[in-house]
mmCIF file of C-alpha atoms in Angstrom:
data_model
loop_
_atom_site.group_PDB
_atom_site.id
_atom_site.type_symbol
_atom_site.label_atom_id
_atom_site.label_comp_id
_atom_site.label_asym_id
_atom_site.label_seq_id
_atom_site.Cartn_x
_atom_site.Cartn_y
_atom_site.Cartn_z
ATOM 1 C CA TYR A 4 25.158 -0.831 -9.492
ATOM 2 C CA LYS A 5 27.767 -3.710 -8.759
ATOM 3 C CA LYS A 6 25.522 -4.897 -5.034
ATOM 4 C CA GLY A 7 21.963 -3.548 -6.038
ATOM 5 C CA VAL A 8 20.277 -0.837 -7.684
ATOM 6 C CA LEU A 9 18.717 2.792 -6.734
ATOM 7 C CA LEU A 10 15.865 4.951 -7.373
ATOM 8 C CA ALA A 11 15.801 8.743 -7.006
ATOM 9 C CA VAL A 12 13.465 11.320 -7.333
ATOM 10 C CA ASP A 13 12.817 15.357 -7.005
ATOM 11 C CA LYS A 14 10.334 16.620 -4.663
ATOM 12 C CA SER A 15 11.090 19.810 -5.565
ATOM 13 C CA ILE A 16 7.743 21.810 -4.411
ATOM 14 C CA SER A 17 5.550 24.892 -6.191
ATOM 15 C CA SER A 18 4.407 26.128 -3.503
ATOM 16 C CA VAL A 19 5.876 27.101 -0.344
ATOM 17 C CA LEU A 20 2.170 25.899 1.778
ATOM 18 C CA ILE A 21 2.917 22.479 0.267
ATOM 19 C CA VAL A 22 4.736 20.134 3.077
ATOM 20 C CA PRO A 23 7.354 18.340 1.051
ATOM 21 C CA GLN A 24 6.803 15.042 3.069
ATOM 22 C CA SER A 25 3.221 14.733 1.872
ATOM 23 C CA ILE A 26 4.374 14.224 -1.163
ATOM 24 C CA GLU A 27 5.672 10.444 -2.265
ATOM 25 C CA LYS A 28 7.512 9.433 -5.838
ATOM 26 C CA ILE A 29 8.979 6.512 -4.485
ATOM 27 C CA PHE A 30 7.093 3.216 -2.827
ATOM 28 C CA LYS A 31 8.341 0.388 -1.256
ATOM 29 C CA ILE A 32 6.738 -2.737 -2.156
ATOM 30 C CA ASP A 33 8.073 -4.740 -0.181
ATOM 31 C CA ASP A 34 12.125 -5.661 1.782
ATOM 32 C CA HIS A 35 13.321 -6.220 -1.673
ATOM 33 C CA ILE A 36 10.956 -4.494 -4.111
ATOM 34 C CA GLY A 37 10.557 -0.277 -4.895
ATOM 35 C CA ILE A 38 8.820 1.799 -7.119
ATOM 36 C CA ALA A 39 9.269 5.211 -8.328
ATOM 37 C CA THR A 40 6.290 6.818 -10.416
ATOM 38 C CA SER A 41 5.715 9.478 -12.915
ATOM 39 C CA GLY A 42 2.368 10.532 -13.822
ATOM 40 C CA LEU A 43 -1.031 10.592 -12.368
ATOM 41 C CA VAL A 44 -0.842 9.685 -8.388
ATOM 42 C CA ALA A 45 -4.111 8.371 -8.084
ATOM 43 C CA ASP A 46 -3.425 5.864 -10.462
ATOM 44 C CA ALA A 47 -0.192 5.584 -9.674
ATOM 45 C CA ARG A 48 -1.343 4.284 -6.053
ATOM 46 C CA ARG A 49 -3.787 1.885 -7.761
ATOM 47 C CA LEU A 50 -1.138 -0.040 -8.941
ATOM 48 C CA ILE A 51 1.245 0.305 -5.988
ATOM 49 C CA ASP A 52 -1.555 -1.118 -3.765
ATOM 50 C CA GLU A 53 -1.806 -3.943 -6.448
ATOM 51 C CA ALA A 54 1.828 -4.753 -6.463
ATOM 52 C CA ARG A 55 1.786 -4.776 -2.149
ATOM 53 C CA ILE A 56 -1.099 -7.303 -2.281
ATOM 54 C CA LYS A 57 0.604 -9.511 -4.981
ATOM 55 C CA ALA A 58 3.846 -9.066 -3.107
ATOM 56 C CA GLN A 59 2.196 -10.687 0.253
ATOM 57 C CA ARG A 60 0.062 -13.069 -1.563
ATOM 58 C CA ASN A 61 3.201 -14.909 -2.776
ATOM 59 C CA ARG A 62 5.047 -14.740 0.454
ATOM 60 C CA VAL A 63 1.813 -16.326 2.147
ATOM 61 C CA ALA A 64 1.311 -18.776 -0.507
ATOM 62 C CA TYR A 65 5.210 -19.682 -0.659
ATOM 63 C CA ASN A 66 6.708 -18.790 1.753
ATOM 64 C CA GLU A 67 9.265 -16.699 -0.191
ATOM 65 C CA PRO A 68 9.892 -13.047 -1.787
ATOM 66 C CA ILE A 69 8.383 -12.560 -4.990
ATOM 67 C CA SER A 70 10.503 -12.321 -8.192
ATOM 68 C CA VAL A 71 11.045 -9.140 -9.635
ATOM 69 C CA PRO A 72 10.151 -10.058 -12.747
ATOM 70 C CA ALA A 73 6.913 -11.957 -11.790
ATOM 71 C CA LEU A 74 6.363 -8.560 -10.241
ATOM 72 C CA THR A 75 6.707 -6.763 -13.495
ATOM 73 C CA ARG A 76 4.858 -8.515 -15.703
ATOM 74 C CA ASP A 77 2.019 -8.941 -13.636
ATOM 75 C CA ILE A 78 1.512 -5.242 -12.828
ATOM 76 C CA CYS A 79 1.975 -4.555 -16.560
ATOM 77 C CA ASP A 80 -0.780 -7.271 -16.903
ATOM 78 C CA ILE A 81 -3.001 -5.330 -15.393
ATOM 79 C CA LYS A 82 -2.406 -2.019 -17.140
ATOM 80 C CA GLN A 83 -2.524 -3.764 -20.367
ATOM 81 C CA LEU A 84 -6.169 -4.870 -19.723
ATOM 82 C CA TYR A 85 -7.606 -1.223 -19.171
ATOM 83 C CA THR A 86 -5.610 -0.134 -23.182
ATOM 84 C CA GLN A 87 -8.629 -2.596 -24.446
ATOM 85 C CA TYR A 88 -12.085 -2.409 -22.309
ATOM 86 C CA GLY A 89 -14.378 0.222 -23.863
ATOM 87 C CA GLY A 90 -15.703 2.604 -20.927
ATOM 88 C CA ALA A 91 -12.016 2.118 -19.423
ATOM 89 C CA ARG A 92 -8.727 4.143 -19.708
ATOM 90 C CA PRO A 93 -5.038 3.117 -19.429
ATOM 91 C CA PHE A 94 -3.371 4.221 -16.398
ATOM 92 C CA GLY A 95 -1.794 7.868 -16.889
ATOM 93 C CA THR A 96 1.214 6.505 -15.248
ATOM 94 C CA ALA A 97 4.859 5.283 -15.174
ATOM 95 C CA LEU A 98 6.758 2.861 -13.549
ATOM 96 C CA LEU A 99 10.171 2.305 -12.630
ATOM 97 C CA ILE A 100 10.332 -0.734 -10.843
ATOM 98 C CA ALA A 101 13.606 -1.544 -8.969
ATOM 99 C CA GLY A 102 14.249 -4.638 -6.545
ATOM 100 C CA VAL A 103 16.543 -7.828 -5.725
ATOM 101 C CA ASN A 104 16.874 -11.295 -6.001
ATOM 102 C CA ASP A 105 19.812 -12.946 -6.683
ATOM 103 C CA VAL A 106 21.036 -10.299 -8.829
ATOM 104 C CA PRO A 107 19.651 -6.826 -8.902
ATOM 105 C CA TYR A 108 16.853 -5.655 -11.520
ATOM 106 C CA LEU A 109 15.329 -2.306 -12.645
ATOM 107 C CA PHE A 110 12.459 -2.171 -15.399
ATOM 108 C CA GLU A 111 10.386 0.612 -16.708
ATOM 109 C CA THR A 112 6.857 0.388 -17.943
ATOM 110 C CA ASP A 113 4.548 2.388 -19.737
ATOM 111 C CA PRO A 114 0.991 3.430 -19.752
ATOM 112 C CA SER A 115 0.131 0.194 -22.547
ATOM 113 C CA GLY A 116 1.936 -2.372 -20.284
ATOM 114 C CA ALA A 117 5.194 -2.805 -21.729
ATOM 115 C CA PHE A 118 8.037 -3.390 -19.789
ATOM 116 C CA THR A 119 11.918 -3.234 -20.626
ATOM 117 C CA GLN A 120 14.854 -4.217 -18.494
ATOM 118 C CA TYR A 121 17.273 -1.644 -18.035
ATOM 119 C CA SER A 122 20.800 -1.046 -16.651
ATOM 120 C CA ALA A 123 19.795 2.849 -15.980
ATOM 121 C CA THR A 124 17.215 4.933 -17.722
ATOM 122 C CA SER A 125 14.970 7.574 -16.025
ATOM 123 C CA ILE A 126 10.757 8.579 -16.651
ATOM 124 C CA GLY A 127 9.016 11.651 -16.621
ATOM 125 C CA THR A 128 10.399 15.283 -17.223
ATOM 126 C CA GLY A 129 13.573 15.571 -19.285
ATOM 127 C CA LYS A 130 13.768 12.380 -20.143
ATOM 128 C CA ASN A 131 15.903 12.088 -22.738
ATOM 129 C CA ASP A 132 18.519 14.161 -21.675
ATOM 130 C CA VAL A 133 18.807 12.273 -18.556
ATOM 131 C CA ASP A 134 18.642 9.043 -20.659
ATOM 132 C CA LYS A 135 21.368 10.883 -23.073
ATOM 133 C CA LEU A 136 23.430 11.261 -19.511
ATOM 134 C CA PHE A 137 23.210 7.911 -18.508
ATOM 135 C CA GLU A 138 24.388 6.008 -21.237
ATOM 136 C CA LYS A 139 27.500 8.080 -21.896
ATOM 137 C CA ASN A 140 28.571 8.288 -17.978
ATOM 138 C CA TYR A 141 26.762 4.483 -16.550
ATOM 139 C CA LYS A 142 29.438 1.852 -15.932
ATOM 140 C CA ALA A 143 28.912 -2.069 -15.567
ATOM 141 C CA GLY A 144 29.844 -2.664 -11.531
ATOM 142 C CA MET A 145 30.073 1.059 -11.010
ATOM 143 C CA ASN A 146 29.984 1.698 -6.930
ATOM 144 C CA ARG A 147 27.065 2.466 -4.708
ATOM 145 C CA SER A 148 28.770 6.151 -4.234
ATOM 146 C CA ASP A 149 29.379 6.165 -8.130
ATOM 147 C CA ALA A 150 25.999 5.387 -8.816
ATOM 148 C CA ILE A 151 24.669 7.770 -6.825
ATOM 149 C CA ASP A 152 26.390 10.958 -7.796
ATOM 150 C CA LEU A 153 25.519 9.893 -11.646
ATOM 151 C CA ALA A 154 21.468 9.683 -10.528
ATOM 152 C CA ILE A 155 21.949 13.380 -9.016
ATOM 153 C CA ARG A 156 23.380 14.572 -12.617
ATOM 154 C CA GLY A 157 20.421 13.090 -13.936
ATOM 155 C CA LEU A 158 17.816 15.040 -11.445
ATOM 156 C CA SER A 159 19.709 18.103 -12.101
ATOM 157 C CA LEU A 160 19.125 18.495 -15.284
ATOM 158 C CA ILE A 161 15.276 18.032 -15.195
ATOM 159 C CA SER A 162 15.331 21.754 -12.673
ATOM 160 C CA ASP A 163 16.220 25.367 -12.874
ATOM 161 C CA LYS A 164 17.496 25.058 -9.720
ATOM 162 C CA LYS A 165 21.047 23.433 -7.942
ATOM 163 C CA PRO A 166 19.788 20.588 -6.660
ATOM 164 C CA SER A 167 19.784 20.407 -2.736
ATOM 165 C CA GLU A 168 19.216 17.455 -0.243
ATOM 166 C CA LYS A 169 15.972 18.667 0.686
ATOM 167 C CA PHE A 170 14.084 17.799 -2.551
ATOM 168 C CA LEU A 171 16.052 15.067 -3.694
ATOM 169 C CA GLU A 172 15.073 11.220 -2.486
ATOM 170 C CA ILE A 173 17.002 8.183 -2.879
ATOM 171 C CA VAL A 174 16.074 4.781 -2.054
ATOM 172 C CA ILE A 175 18.972 2.032 -2.269
ATOM 173 C CA ILE A 176 17.864 -1.831 -2.459
ATOM 174 C CA GLU A 177 20.924 -3.816 -2.001
ATOM 175 C CA LEU A 178 21.323 -7.784 -1.971
ATOM 176 C CA SER A 179 22.712 -7.495 1.839
ATOM 177 C CA ASP A 180 20.891 -4.399 3.270
ATOM 178 C CA LYS A 181 17.554 -4.672 1.090
ATOM 179 C CA TYR A 182 15.299 -1.278 1.038
ATOM 180 C CA LYS A 183 17.293 1.594 2.623
ATOM 181 C CA TYR A 184 16.645 5.008 2.189
ATOM 182 C CA VAL A 185 20.282 7.108 1.074
ATOM 183 C CA SER A 186 21.095 9.861 4.324
ATOM 184 C CA LYS A 187 20.434 13.256 3.547
ATOM 185 C CA LYS A 188 23.470 13.950 4.419
ATOM 186 C CA GLU A 189 25.203 11.450 2.101
ATOM 187 C CA ILE A 190 22.988 13.518 -0.650
ATOM 188 C CA GLU A 191 24.564 16.658 0.570
ATOM 189 C CA GLU A 192 27.859 15.206 0.502
ATOM 190 C CA SER A 193 27.567 14.046 -2.821
ATOM 191 C CA ILE A 194 26.090 17.307 -4.062
ATOM 192 C CA ASP A 195 29.690 18.731 -2.888
ATOM 193 C CA ARG A 196 31.473 16.070 -4.175
ATOM 194 C CA ILE A 197 29.952 16.419 -8.272
ATOM 195 C CA GLY A 198 30.165 20.275 -8.069
ATOM 196 C CA ASP A 199 31.799 20.864 -11.156
ATOM 197 C CA GLU A 200 30.168 18.262 -12.927
ATOM 198 C CA LEU A 201 26.872 19.753 -12.250
ATOM 199 C CA LYS A 202 27.725 22.839 -13.358
ATOM 200 C CA ARG A 203 29.445 21.194 -16.979
ATOM 201 C CA ASP A 204 25.983 18.752 -17.419
ATOM 202 C CA ARG A 205 23.994 22.301 -16.948
ATOM 203 C CA GLU A 206 25.765 24.185 -19.715
ATOM 204 C CA LYS A 207 25.551 20.805 -22.441
ATOM 205 C CA SER A 208 21.984 20.845 -21.586
ATOM 206 C CA GLU A 209 21.688 24.741 -22.246
ATOM 207 C CA GLN A 210 23.712 24.310 -25.251
ATOM 208 C CA SER A 211 21.331 21.631 -27.220
ATOM 209 C CA TYR A 212 18.301 23.775 -26.912
#
């Protein structure tokens, strides 16, 4: 969006015995970069650790934050290496790498090591439906509030239940404030604000099947 970029995930749990706070899907890499993951969690953690090390080394060596495109290339180089060695398997995870330098960046990576820059995109379950929603409703220069609304509308398409602030996690990374979690209150206000749109989105999604 206009002043930054956001990552949003649904942390709905499959059992009441699971502690929601123990589920991590968005990881802070540096003050200006975050990564959202989909797929094999253990594989994602390995890449997250590599990303954090590279970001720290860049600060030590050059006394400046690593660029988002450079970090994306480095991580995708690692992913690509694991596609060409015998006895190794590709990383079973897709990543969304979001951050800001002079401008906001959002990259999607796949297990092959390929990466593409987007204005808005998704990974994981329901990607096609969510991306169609983004293509229709994303507007360049939209404000933070509208971006949060659109992200929640996207997440609502992958769940059978009405979205709840209890299970939604949203991180914003802005040119000024850098990495920050959106409060549960703000998420709840967004859900209330777009209630009618959420209902229409779900009806359209059900009609397409």
